[in-house]
PDB file of C-alpha atoms in Angstrom:
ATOM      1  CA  UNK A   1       0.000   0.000   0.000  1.00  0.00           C
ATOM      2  CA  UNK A   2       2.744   2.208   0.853  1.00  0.00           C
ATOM      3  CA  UNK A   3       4.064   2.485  -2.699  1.00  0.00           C
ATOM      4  CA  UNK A   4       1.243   4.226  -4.258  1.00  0.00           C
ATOM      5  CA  UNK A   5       1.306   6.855  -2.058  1.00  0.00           C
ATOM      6  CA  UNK A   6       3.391   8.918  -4.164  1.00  0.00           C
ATOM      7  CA  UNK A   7       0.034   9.119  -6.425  1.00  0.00           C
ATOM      8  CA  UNK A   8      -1.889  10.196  -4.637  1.00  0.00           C
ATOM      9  CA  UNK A   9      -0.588  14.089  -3.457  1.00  0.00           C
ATOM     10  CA  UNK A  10      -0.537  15.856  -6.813  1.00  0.00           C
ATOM     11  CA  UNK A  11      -3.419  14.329  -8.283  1.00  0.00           C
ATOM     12  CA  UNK A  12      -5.714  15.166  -5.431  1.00  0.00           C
ATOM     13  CA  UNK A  13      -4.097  18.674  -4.955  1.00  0.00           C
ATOM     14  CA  UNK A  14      -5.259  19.542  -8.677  1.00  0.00           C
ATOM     15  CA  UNK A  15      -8.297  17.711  -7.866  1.00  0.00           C
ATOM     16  CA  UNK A  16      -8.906  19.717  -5.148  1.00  0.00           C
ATOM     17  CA  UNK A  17      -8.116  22.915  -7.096  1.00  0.00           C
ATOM     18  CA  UNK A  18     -10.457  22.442  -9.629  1.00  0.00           C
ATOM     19  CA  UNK A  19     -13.014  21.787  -7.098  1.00  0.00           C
ATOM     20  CA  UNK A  20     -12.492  25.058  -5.778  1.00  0.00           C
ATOM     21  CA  UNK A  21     -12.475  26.923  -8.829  1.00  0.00           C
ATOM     22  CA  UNK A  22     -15.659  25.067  -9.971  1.00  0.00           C
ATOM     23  CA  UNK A  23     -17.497  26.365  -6.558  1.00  0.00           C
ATOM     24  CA  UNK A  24     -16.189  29.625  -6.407  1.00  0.00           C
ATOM     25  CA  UNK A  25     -17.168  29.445 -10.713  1.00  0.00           C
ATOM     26  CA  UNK A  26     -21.078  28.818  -9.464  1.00  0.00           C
ATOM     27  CA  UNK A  27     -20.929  31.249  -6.343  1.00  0.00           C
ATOM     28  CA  UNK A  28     -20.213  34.147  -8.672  1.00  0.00           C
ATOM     29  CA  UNK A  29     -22.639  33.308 -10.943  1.00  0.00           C
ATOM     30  CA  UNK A  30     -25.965  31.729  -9.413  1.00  0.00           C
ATOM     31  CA  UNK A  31     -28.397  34.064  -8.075  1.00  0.00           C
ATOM     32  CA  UNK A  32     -28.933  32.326  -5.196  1.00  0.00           C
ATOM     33  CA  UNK A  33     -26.199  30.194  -2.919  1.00  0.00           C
ATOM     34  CA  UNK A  34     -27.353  27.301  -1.564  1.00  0.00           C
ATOM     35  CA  UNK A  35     -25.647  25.439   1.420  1.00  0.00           C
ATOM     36  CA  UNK A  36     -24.637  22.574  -0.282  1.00  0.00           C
ATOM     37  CA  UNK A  37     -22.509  25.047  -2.399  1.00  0.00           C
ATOM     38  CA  UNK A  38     -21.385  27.165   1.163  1.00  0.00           C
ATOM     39  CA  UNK A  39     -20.517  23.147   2.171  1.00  0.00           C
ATOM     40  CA  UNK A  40     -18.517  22.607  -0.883  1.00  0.00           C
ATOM     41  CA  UNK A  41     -16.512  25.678  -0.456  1.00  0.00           C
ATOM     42  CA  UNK A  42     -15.250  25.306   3.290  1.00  0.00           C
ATOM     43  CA  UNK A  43     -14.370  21.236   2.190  1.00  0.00           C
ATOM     44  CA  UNK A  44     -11.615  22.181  -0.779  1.00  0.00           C
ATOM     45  CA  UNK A  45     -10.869  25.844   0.399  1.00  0.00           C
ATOM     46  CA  UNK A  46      -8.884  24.871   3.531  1.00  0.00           C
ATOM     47  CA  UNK A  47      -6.232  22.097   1.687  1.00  0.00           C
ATOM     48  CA  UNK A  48      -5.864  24.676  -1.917  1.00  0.00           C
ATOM     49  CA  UNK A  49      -5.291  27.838   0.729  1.00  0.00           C
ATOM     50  CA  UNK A  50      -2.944  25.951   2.590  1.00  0.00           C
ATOM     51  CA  UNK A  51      -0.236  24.193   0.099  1.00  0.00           C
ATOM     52  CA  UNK A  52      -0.903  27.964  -1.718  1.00  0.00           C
ATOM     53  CA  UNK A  53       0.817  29.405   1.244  1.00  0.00           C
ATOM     54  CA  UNK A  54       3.618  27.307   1.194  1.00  0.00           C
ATOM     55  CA  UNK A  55       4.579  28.808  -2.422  1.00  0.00           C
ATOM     56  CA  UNK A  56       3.850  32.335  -1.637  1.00  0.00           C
ATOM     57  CA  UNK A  57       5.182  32.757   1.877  1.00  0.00           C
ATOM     58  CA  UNK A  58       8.526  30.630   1.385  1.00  0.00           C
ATOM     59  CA  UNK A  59       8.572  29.244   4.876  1.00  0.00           C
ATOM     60  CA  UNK A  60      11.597  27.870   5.174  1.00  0.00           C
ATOM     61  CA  UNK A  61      13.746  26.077   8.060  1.00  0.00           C
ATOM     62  CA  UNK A  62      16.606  28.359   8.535  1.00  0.00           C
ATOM     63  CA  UNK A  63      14.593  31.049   9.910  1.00  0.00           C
ATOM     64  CA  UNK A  64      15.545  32.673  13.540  1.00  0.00           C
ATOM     65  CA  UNK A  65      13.301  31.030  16.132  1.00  0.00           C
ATOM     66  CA  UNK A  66      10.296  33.055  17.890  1.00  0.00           C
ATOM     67  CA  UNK A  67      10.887  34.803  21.102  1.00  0.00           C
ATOM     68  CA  UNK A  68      10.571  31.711  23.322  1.00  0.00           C
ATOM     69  CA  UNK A  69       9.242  32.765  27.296  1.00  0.00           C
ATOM     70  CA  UNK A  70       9.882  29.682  29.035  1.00  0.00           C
ATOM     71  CA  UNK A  71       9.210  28.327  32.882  1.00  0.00           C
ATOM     72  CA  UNK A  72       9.911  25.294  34.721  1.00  0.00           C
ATOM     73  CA  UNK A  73       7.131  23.327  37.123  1.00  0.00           C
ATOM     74  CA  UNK A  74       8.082  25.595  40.209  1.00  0.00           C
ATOM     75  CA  UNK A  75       7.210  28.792  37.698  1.00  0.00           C
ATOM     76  CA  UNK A  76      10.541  30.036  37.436  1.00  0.00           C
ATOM     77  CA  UNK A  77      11.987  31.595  34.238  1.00  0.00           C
ATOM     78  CA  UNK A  78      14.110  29.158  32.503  1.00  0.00           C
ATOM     79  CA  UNK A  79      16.839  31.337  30.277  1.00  0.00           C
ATOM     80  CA  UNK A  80      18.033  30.436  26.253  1.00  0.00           C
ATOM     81  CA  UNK A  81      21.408  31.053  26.216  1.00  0.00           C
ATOM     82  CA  UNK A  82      22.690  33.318  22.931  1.00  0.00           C
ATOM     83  CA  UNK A  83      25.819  32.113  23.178  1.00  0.00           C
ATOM     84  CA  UNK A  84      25.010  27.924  22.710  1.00  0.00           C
ATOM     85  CA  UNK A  85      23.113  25.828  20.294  1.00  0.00           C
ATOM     86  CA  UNK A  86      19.443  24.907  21.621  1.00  0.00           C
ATOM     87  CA  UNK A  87      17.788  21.106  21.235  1.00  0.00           C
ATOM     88  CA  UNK A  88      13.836  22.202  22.200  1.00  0.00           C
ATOM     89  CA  UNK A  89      11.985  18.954  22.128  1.00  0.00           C
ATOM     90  CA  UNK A  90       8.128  19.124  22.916  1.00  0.00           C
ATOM     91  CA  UNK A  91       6.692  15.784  24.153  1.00  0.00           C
ATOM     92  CA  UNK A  92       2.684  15.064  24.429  1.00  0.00           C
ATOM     93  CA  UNK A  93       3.600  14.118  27.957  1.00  0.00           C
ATOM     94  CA  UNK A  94       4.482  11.546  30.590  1.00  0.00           C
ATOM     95  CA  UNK A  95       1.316   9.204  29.501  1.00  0.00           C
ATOM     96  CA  UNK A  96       3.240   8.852  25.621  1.00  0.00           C
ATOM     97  CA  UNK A  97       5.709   5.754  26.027  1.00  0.00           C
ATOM     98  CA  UNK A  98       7.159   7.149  22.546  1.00  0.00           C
ATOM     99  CA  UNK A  99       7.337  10.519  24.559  1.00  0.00           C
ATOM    100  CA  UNK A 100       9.262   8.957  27.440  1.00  0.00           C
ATOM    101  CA  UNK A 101      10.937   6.985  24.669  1.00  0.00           C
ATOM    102  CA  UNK A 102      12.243   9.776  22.980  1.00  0.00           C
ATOM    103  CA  UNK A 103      13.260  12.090  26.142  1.00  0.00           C
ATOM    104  CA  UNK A 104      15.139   8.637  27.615  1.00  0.00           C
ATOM    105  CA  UNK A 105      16.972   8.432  24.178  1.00  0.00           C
ATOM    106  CA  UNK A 106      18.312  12.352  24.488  1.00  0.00           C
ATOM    107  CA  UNK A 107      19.094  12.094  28.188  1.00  0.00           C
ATOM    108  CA  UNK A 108      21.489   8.914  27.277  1.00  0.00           C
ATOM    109  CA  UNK A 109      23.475  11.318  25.186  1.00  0.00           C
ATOM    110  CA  UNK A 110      23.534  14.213  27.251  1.00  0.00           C
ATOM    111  CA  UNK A 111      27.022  14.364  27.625  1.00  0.00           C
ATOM    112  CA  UNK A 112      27.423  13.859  23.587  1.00  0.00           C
ATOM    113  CA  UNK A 113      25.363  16.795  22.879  1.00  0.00           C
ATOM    114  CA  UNK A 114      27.265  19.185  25.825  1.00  0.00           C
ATOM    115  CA  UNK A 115      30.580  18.348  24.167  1.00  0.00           C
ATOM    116  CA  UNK A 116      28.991  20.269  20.937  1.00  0.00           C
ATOM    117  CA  UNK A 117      27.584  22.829  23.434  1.00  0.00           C
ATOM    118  CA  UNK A 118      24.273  22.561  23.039  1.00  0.00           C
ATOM    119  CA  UNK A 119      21.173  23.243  25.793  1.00  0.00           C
ATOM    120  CA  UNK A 120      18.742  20.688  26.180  1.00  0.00           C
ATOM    121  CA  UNK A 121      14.936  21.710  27.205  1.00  0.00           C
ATOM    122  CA  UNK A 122      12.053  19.324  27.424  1.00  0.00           C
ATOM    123  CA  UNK A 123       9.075  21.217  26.566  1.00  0.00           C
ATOM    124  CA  UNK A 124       5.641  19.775  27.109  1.00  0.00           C
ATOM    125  CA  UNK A 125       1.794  20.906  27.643  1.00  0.00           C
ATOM    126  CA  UNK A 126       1.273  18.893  30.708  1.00  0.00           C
ATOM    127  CA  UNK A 127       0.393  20.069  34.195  1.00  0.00           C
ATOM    128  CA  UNK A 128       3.107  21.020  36.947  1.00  0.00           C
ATOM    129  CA  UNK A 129       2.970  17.807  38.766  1.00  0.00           C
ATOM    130  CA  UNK A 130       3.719  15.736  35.779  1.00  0.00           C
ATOM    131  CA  UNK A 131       6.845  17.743  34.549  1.00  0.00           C
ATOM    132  CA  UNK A 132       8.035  17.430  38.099  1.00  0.00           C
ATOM    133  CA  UNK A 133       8.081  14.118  38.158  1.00  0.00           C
ATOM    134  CA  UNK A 134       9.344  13.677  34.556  1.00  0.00           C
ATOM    135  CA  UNK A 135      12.314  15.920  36.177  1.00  0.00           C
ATOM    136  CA  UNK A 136      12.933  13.321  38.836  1.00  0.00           C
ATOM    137  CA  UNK A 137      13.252  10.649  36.670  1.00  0.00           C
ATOM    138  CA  UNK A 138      15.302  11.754  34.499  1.00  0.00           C
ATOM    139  CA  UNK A 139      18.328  13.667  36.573  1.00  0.00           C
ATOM    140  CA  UNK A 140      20.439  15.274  33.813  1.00  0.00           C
ATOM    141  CA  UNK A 141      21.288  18.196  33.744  1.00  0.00           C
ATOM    142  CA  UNK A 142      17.844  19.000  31.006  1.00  0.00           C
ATOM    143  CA  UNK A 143      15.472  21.898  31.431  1.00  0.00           C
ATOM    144  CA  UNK A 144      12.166  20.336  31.857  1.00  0.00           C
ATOM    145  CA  UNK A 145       9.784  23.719  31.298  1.00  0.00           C
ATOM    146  CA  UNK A 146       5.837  23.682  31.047  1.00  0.00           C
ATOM    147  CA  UNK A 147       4.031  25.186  27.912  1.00  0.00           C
ATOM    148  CA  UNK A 148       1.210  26.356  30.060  1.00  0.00           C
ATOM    149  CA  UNK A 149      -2.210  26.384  28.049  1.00  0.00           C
ATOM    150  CA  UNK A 150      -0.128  25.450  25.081  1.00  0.00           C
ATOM    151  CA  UNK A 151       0.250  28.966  24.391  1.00  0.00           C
ATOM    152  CA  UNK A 152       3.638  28.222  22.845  1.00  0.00           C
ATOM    153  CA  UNK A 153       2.717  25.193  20.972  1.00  0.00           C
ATOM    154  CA  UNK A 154      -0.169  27.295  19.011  1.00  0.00           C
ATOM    155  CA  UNK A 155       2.379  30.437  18.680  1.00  0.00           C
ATOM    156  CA  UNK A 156       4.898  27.500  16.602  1.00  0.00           C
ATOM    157  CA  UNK A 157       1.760  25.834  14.676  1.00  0.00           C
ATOM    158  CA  UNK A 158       2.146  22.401  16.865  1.00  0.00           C
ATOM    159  CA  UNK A 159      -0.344  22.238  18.902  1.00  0.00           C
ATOM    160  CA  UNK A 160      -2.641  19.321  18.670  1.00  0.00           C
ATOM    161  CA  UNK A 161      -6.187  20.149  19.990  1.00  0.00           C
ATOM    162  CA  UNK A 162      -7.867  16.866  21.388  1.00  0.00           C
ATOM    163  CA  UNK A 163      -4.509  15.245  21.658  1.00  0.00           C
ATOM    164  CA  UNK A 164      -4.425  13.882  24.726  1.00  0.00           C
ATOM    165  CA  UNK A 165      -6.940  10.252  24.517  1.00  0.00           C
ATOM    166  CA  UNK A 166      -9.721  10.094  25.852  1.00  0.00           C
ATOM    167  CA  UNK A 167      -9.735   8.103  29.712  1.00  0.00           C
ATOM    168  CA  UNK A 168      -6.290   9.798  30.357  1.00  0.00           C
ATOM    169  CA  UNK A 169      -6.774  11.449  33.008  1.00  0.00           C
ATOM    170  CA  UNK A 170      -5.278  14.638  34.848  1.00  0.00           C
ATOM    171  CA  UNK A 171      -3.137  15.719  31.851  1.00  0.00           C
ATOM    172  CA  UNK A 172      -5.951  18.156  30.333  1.00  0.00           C
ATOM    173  CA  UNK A 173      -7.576  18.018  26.507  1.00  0.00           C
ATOM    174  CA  UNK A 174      -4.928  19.653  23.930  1.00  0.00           C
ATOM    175  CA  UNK A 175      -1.534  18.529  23.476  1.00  0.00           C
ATOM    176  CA  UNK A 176       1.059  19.249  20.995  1.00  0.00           C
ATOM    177  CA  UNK A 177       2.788  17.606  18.087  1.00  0.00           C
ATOM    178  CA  UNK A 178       6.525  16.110  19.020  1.00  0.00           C
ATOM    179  CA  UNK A 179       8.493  18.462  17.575  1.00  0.00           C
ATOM    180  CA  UNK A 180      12.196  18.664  17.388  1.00  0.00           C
ATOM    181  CA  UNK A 181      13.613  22.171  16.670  1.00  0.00           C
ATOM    182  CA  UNK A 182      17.525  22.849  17.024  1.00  0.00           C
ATOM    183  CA  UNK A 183      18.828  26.179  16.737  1.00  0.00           C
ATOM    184  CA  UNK A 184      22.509  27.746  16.607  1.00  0.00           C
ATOM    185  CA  UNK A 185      23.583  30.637  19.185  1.00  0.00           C
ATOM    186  CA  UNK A 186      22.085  33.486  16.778  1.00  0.00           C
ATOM    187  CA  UNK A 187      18.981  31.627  17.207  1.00  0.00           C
ATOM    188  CA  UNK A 188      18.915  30.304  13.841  1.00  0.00           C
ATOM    189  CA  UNK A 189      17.191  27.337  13.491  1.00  0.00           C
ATOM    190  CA  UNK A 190      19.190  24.643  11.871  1.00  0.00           C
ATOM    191  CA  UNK A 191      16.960  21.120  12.035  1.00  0.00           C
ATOM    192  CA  UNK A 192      13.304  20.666  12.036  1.00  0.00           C
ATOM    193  CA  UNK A 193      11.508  17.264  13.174  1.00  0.00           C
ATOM    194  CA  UNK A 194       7.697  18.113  12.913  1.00  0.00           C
ATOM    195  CA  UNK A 195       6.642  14.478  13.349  1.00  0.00           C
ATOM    196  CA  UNK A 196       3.358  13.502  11.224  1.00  0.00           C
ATOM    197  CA  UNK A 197       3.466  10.524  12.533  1.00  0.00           C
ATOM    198  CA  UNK A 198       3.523  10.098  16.460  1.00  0.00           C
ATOM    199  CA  UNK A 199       5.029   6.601  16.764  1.00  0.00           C
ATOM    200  CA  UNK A 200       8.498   7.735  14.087  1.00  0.00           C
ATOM    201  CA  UNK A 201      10.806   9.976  16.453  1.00  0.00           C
ATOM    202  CA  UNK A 202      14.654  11.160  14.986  1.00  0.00           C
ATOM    203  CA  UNK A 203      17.132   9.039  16.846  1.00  0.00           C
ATOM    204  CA  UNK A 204      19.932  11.532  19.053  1.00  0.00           C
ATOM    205  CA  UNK A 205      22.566  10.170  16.189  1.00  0.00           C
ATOM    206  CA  UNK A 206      20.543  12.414  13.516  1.00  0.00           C
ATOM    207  CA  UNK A 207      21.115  15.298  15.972  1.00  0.00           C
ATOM    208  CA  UNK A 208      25.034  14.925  16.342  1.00  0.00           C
ATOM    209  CA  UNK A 209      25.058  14.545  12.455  1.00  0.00           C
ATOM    210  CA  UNK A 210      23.634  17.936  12.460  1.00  0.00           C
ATOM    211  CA  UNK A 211      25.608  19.573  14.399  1.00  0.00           C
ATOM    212  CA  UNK A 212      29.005  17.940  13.712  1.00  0.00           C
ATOM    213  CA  UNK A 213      27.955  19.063   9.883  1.00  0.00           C
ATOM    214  CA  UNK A 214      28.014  22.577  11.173  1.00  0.00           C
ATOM    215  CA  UNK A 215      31.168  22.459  13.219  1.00  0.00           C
TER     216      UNK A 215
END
């Protein structure tokens, strides 16, 4: 099945566009608009307006990273250093085994990742009580910091409302995408992992790779 995936993108993107221009086509010209049409509009709009974006805008991964405000559990303001590369890796929470996984995996090679001077922050939507404890059982020297409301998350496009399964309890609603951003001193950043799928995580050897390419 995975093999004719590659036909599928384009072909439903023009699909799609066509779609769009055939609604928009009737919306201009019919006298009246009926809902089905309204319907047929906010179905293709969304996916045409989006890839269109990614043309016109030129988003691109070496961009400087937002203004990040972080805190730890206890509230306190956890600094980013301008003067050392920055790993930021946001995890759904302690309740993701591929979370705990992952944050396991990068706390092995602390010491690997300090030789090339970078900062290591654990950044997650979960409550106070949680992070604590994710703190405790993982003592290396990582800054464990809470995205409170996932204020962050939505400010970097990663949030994931209705993430967190249903019958989990005391870890809220929303959660956030696992995301790996890593960023030079000038705030640059220099690797992107925006997971779409939540059980493949980058391994800690594709972050030395980056950064040993830049030394």
């Amino acid at each position: 099945m995975t093999r004719f995936k590659r036909y599928f993108p384009i072909p439903y993107l023009l699909a799609a566009t066509l779609a769009l221009g055939h609604v928009v086509f009737h919306l201009l010209k019919s006298s009246e608009v009926g809902l089905a049409w309204v319907g047929a509009l906010v179905a293709v709009s969304p996916l045409v307006a989006f890839m269109a974006s990614l043309v016109l805008l030129k988003r691109a991964r070496g961009g400087p990273l937002l203004e990040l405000v972080l805190r730890d559990a206890d509230g306190n303001a956890v600094p980013v250093s301008n003067e050392r590369h920055a790993l930021f890796m946001f995890v759904r929470g302690n309740w993701c085994p591929l979370c705990m996984a992952q944050v396991r995996e990068i706390a092995a090679q602390y010491r690997e990742l300090e030789a090339r001077g970078v900062d290591l922050y654990v950044i997650t939507p979960q409550p106070d009580n949680h992070t604590r404890a994710l703190a405790r059982r993982f003592d290396v020297p990582i800054r464990f910091c809470v995205d409170e409301g996932g204020g962050l998350a939505r400010r970097l496009g990663i949030q994931h409302p209705g993430g967190v399964p249903f019958l989990i309890r005391g870890y809220g609603v929303d959660s956030v995408l696992p995301t790996v951003l890593i960023t030079d001193p000038q705030r640059k950043i220099i690797f992107v992992d925006m997971t779409d799928n939540y059980r493949v995580r980058p391994e800690p050897a594709t972050f030395l790779a980056v950064l040993d390419a830049r030394a």
